[in-house]
Coordinates of C-alpha atoms and ligand atoms in Angstrom, one line a residue:
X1262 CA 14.8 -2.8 15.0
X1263 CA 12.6 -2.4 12.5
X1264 CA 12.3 2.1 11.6
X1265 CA 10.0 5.2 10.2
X1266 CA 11.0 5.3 6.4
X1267 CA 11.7 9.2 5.5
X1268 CA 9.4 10.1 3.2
X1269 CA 10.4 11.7 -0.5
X1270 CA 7.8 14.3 -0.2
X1271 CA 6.6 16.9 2.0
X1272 CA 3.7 16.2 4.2
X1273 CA 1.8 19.3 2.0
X1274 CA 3.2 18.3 -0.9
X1275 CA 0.3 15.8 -1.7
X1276 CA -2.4 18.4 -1.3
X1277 CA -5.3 18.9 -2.2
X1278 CA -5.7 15.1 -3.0
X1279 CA -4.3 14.1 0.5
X1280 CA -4.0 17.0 3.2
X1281 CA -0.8 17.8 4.9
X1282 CA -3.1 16.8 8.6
X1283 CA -3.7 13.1 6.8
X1284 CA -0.1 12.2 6.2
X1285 CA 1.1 14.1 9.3
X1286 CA -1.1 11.6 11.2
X1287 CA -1.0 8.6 8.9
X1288 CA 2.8 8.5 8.7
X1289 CA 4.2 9.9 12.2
X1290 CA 1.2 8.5 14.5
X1291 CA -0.4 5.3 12.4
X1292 CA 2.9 3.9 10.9
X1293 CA 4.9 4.8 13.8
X1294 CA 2.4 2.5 16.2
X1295 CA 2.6 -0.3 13.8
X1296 CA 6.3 -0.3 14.0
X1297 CA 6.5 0.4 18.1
X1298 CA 4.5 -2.7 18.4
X1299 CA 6.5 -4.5 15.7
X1300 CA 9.6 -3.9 16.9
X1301 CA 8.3 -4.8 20.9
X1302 CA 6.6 -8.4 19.8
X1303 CA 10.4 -9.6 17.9
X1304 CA 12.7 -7.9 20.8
X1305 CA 15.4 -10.3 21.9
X1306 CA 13.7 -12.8 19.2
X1307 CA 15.8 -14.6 16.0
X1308 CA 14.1 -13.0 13.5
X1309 CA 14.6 -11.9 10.3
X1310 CA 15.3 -8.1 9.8
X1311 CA 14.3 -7.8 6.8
X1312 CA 10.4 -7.2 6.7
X1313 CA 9.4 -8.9 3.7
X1314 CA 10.9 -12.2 4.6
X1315 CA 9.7 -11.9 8.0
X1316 CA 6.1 -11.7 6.7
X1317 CA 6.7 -14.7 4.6
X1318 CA 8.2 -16.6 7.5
X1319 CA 4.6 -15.7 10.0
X1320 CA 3.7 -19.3 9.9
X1321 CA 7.0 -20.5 11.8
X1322 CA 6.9 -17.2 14.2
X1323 CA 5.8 -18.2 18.1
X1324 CA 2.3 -18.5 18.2
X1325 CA 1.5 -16.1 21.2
X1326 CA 3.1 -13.1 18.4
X1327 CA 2.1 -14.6 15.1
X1328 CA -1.3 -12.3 15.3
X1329 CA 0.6 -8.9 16.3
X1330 CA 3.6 -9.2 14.0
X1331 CA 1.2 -10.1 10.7
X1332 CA -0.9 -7.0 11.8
X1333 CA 2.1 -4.6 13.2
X1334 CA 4.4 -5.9 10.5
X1335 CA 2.3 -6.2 8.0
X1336 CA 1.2 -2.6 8.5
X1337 CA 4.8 -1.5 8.7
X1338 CA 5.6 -3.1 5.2
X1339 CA 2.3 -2.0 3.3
X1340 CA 3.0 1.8 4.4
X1341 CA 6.5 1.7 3.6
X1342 CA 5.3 0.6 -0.1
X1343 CA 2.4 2.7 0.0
X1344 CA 4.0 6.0 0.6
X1345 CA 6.5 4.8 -3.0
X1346 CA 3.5 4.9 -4.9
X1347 CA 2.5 8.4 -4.5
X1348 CA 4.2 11.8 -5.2
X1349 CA 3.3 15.1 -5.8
X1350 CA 4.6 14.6 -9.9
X1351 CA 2.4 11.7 -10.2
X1352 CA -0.7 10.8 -12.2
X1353 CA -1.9 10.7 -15.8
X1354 CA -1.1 7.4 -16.9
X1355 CA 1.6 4.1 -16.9
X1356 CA 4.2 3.9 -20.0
X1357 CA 6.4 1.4 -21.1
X1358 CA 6.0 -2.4 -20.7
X1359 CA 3.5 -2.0 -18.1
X1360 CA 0.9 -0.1 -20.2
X1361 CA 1.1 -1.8 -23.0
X1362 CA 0.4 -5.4 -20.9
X1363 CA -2.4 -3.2 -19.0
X1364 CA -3.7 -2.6 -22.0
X1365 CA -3.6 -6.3 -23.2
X1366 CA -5.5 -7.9 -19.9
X1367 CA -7.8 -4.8 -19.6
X1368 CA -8.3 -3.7 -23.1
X1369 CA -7.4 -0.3 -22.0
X1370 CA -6.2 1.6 -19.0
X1371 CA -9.7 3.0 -18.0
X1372 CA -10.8 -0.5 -17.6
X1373 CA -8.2 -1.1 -15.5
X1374 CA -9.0 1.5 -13.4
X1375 CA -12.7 1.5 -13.0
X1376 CA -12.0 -2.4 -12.2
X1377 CA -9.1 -1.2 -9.5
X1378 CA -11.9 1.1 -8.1
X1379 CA -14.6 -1.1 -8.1
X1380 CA -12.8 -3.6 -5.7
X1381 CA -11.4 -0.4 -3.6
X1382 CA -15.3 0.9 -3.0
X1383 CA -16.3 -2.8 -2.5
X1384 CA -13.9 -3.5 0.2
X1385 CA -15.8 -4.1 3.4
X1386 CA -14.1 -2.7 6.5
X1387 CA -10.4 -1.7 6.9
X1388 CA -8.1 -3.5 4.1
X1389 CA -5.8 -2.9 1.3
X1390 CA -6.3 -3.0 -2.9
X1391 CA -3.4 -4.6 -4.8
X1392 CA -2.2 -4.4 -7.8
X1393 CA 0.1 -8.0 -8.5
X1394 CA 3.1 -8.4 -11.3
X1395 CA 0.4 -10.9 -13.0
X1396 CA -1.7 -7.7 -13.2
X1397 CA -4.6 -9.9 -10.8
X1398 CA -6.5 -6.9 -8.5
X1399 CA -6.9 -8.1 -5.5
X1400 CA -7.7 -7.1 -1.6
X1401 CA -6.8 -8.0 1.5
X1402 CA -8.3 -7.2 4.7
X1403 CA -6.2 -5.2 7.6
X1404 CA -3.4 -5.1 7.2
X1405 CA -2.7 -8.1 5.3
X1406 CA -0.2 -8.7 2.4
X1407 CA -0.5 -10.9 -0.6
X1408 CA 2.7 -11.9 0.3
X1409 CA 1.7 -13.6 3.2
X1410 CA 0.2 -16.1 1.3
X1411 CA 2.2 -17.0 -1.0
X1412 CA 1.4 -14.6 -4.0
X1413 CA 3.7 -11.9 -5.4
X1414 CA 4.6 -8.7 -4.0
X1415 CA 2.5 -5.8 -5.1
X1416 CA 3.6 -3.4 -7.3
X1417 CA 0.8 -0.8 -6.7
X1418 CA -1.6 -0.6 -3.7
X1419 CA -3.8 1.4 -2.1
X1420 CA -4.7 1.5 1.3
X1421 CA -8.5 2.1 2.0
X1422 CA -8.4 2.2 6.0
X1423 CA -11.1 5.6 7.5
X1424 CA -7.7 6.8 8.6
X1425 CA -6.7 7.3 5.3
X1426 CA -9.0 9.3 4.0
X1427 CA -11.8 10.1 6.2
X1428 CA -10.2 13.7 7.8
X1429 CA -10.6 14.7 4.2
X1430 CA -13.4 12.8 2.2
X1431 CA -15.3 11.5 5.3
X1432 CA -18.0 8.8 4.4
X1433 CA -16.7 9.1 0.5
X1434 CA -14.2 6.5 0.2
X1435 CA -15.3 6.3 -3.8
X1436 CA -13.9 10.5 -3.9
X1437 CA -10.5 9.5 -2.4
X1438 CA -10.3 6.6 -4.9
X1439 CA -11.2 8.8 -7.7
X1440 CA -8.9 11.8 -6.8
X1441 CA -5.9 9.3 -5.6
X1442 CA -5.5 8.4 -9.2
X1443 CA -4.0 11.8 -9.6
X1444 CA -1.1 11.4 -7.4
X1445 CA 0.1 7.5 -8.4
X1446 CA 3.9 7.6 -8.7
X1447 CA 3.7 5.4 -12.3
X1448 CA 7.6 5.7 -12.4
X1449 CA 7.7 3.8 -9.4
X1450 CA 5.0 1.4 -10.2
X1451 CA 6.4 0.4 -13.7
X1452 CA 10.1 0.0 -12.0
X1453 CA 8.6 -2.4 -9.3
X1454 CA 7.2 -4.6 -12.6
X1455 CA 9.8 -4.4 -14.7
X1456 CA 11.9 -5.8 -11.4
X1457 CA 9.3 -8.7 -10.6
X1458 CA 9.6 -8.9 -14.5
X1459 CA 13.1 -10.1 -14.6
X1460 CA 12.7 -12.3 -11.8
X1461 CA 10.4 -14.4 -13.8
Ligands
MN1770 MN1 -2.9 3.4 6.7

């Protein structure tokens, strides 16, 4: 059975970027019904337990499931990244190998940003923004993973769903975009490259 991760944080502590009644919502009412339905499609099933590799193995699932795990699971796995890369102490800006290779594709860390935000505005609909170890930005619609097609697991993303912002910012996705900068955990962002790094 797949469970709630316990967040790091309080469910204030992310205010005034993300309200207390957002992540209240979002992580004991949105995540927990991704994982209720998870956990009820693989019941009694030989899966694997471990989420990642049961996204990557969708294609050999049972059909008549295939659609609710890749939405249920696949929700269950962005969230538990998701909630890694933010914390109250985060913000200002990447160090170590990670800026300076920013720096490098994107010329400089703004340009990398306004290009992250520019496919998180774009986004048609409910999906996710992802940052790759190859530093590609892509998106993904619902709740979708790179992974499940074969690319690399994200090391940063950013989940652009109304019910992650809307309570707060409403019809102004771009002012939850620009304000969630504020919040990134770049610790945890530049661990999760430097892992994918050495795996290389
Ligand atoms: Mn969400």
């Amino acid at each position: 059975m797949f469970s709630l991760p316990r967040l790091e944080y309080n469910y204030d502590a992310l205010e005034p970027i993300i309200s207390k009644e957002i992540m209240d919502l979002h992580h004991m009412k949105h995540h927990q019904a991704y994982l209720d339905k998870l956990n009820a499609a693989v019941e009694g099933g030989d899966y694997p337990n471990d989420i990642e590799q049961l996204l990557k193995s969708l294609s050999t699932m049972p059909e008549d499931i295939q659609t609710t795990v890749r939405n249920n699971g696949g929700g269950h796995f962005n969230h538990t990244l998701f909630w890694q890369w933010m914390s109250p102490e985060g913000g200002d800006r990447p160090g170590g190998r990670l800026a300076v290779d920013i720096d490098a594709r994107y010329g400089d860390f703004q340009t990398f940003v306004d290009e992250f935000d520019s496919q998180s505005t774009g986004l048609f609909g409910s999906g996710w923004v992802w940052l790759l170890p190859n530093l590609d930005i892509v998106t993904t619609q619902n709740q979708d993973n790179p992974i499940m097609f074969g690319q690399e697991k994200p090391i940063l993303g950013l989940d652009v769903w109304e019910h992650a912002y809307y309570l707060d910012y409403q019809n102004q996705r771009d002012k939850y975009i620009l304000a969630w900068w504020d919040i990134v955990n770049w610790p945890r962002v530049e661990q999760m490259y430097d892992a994918a790094k050495a795996n290389q």
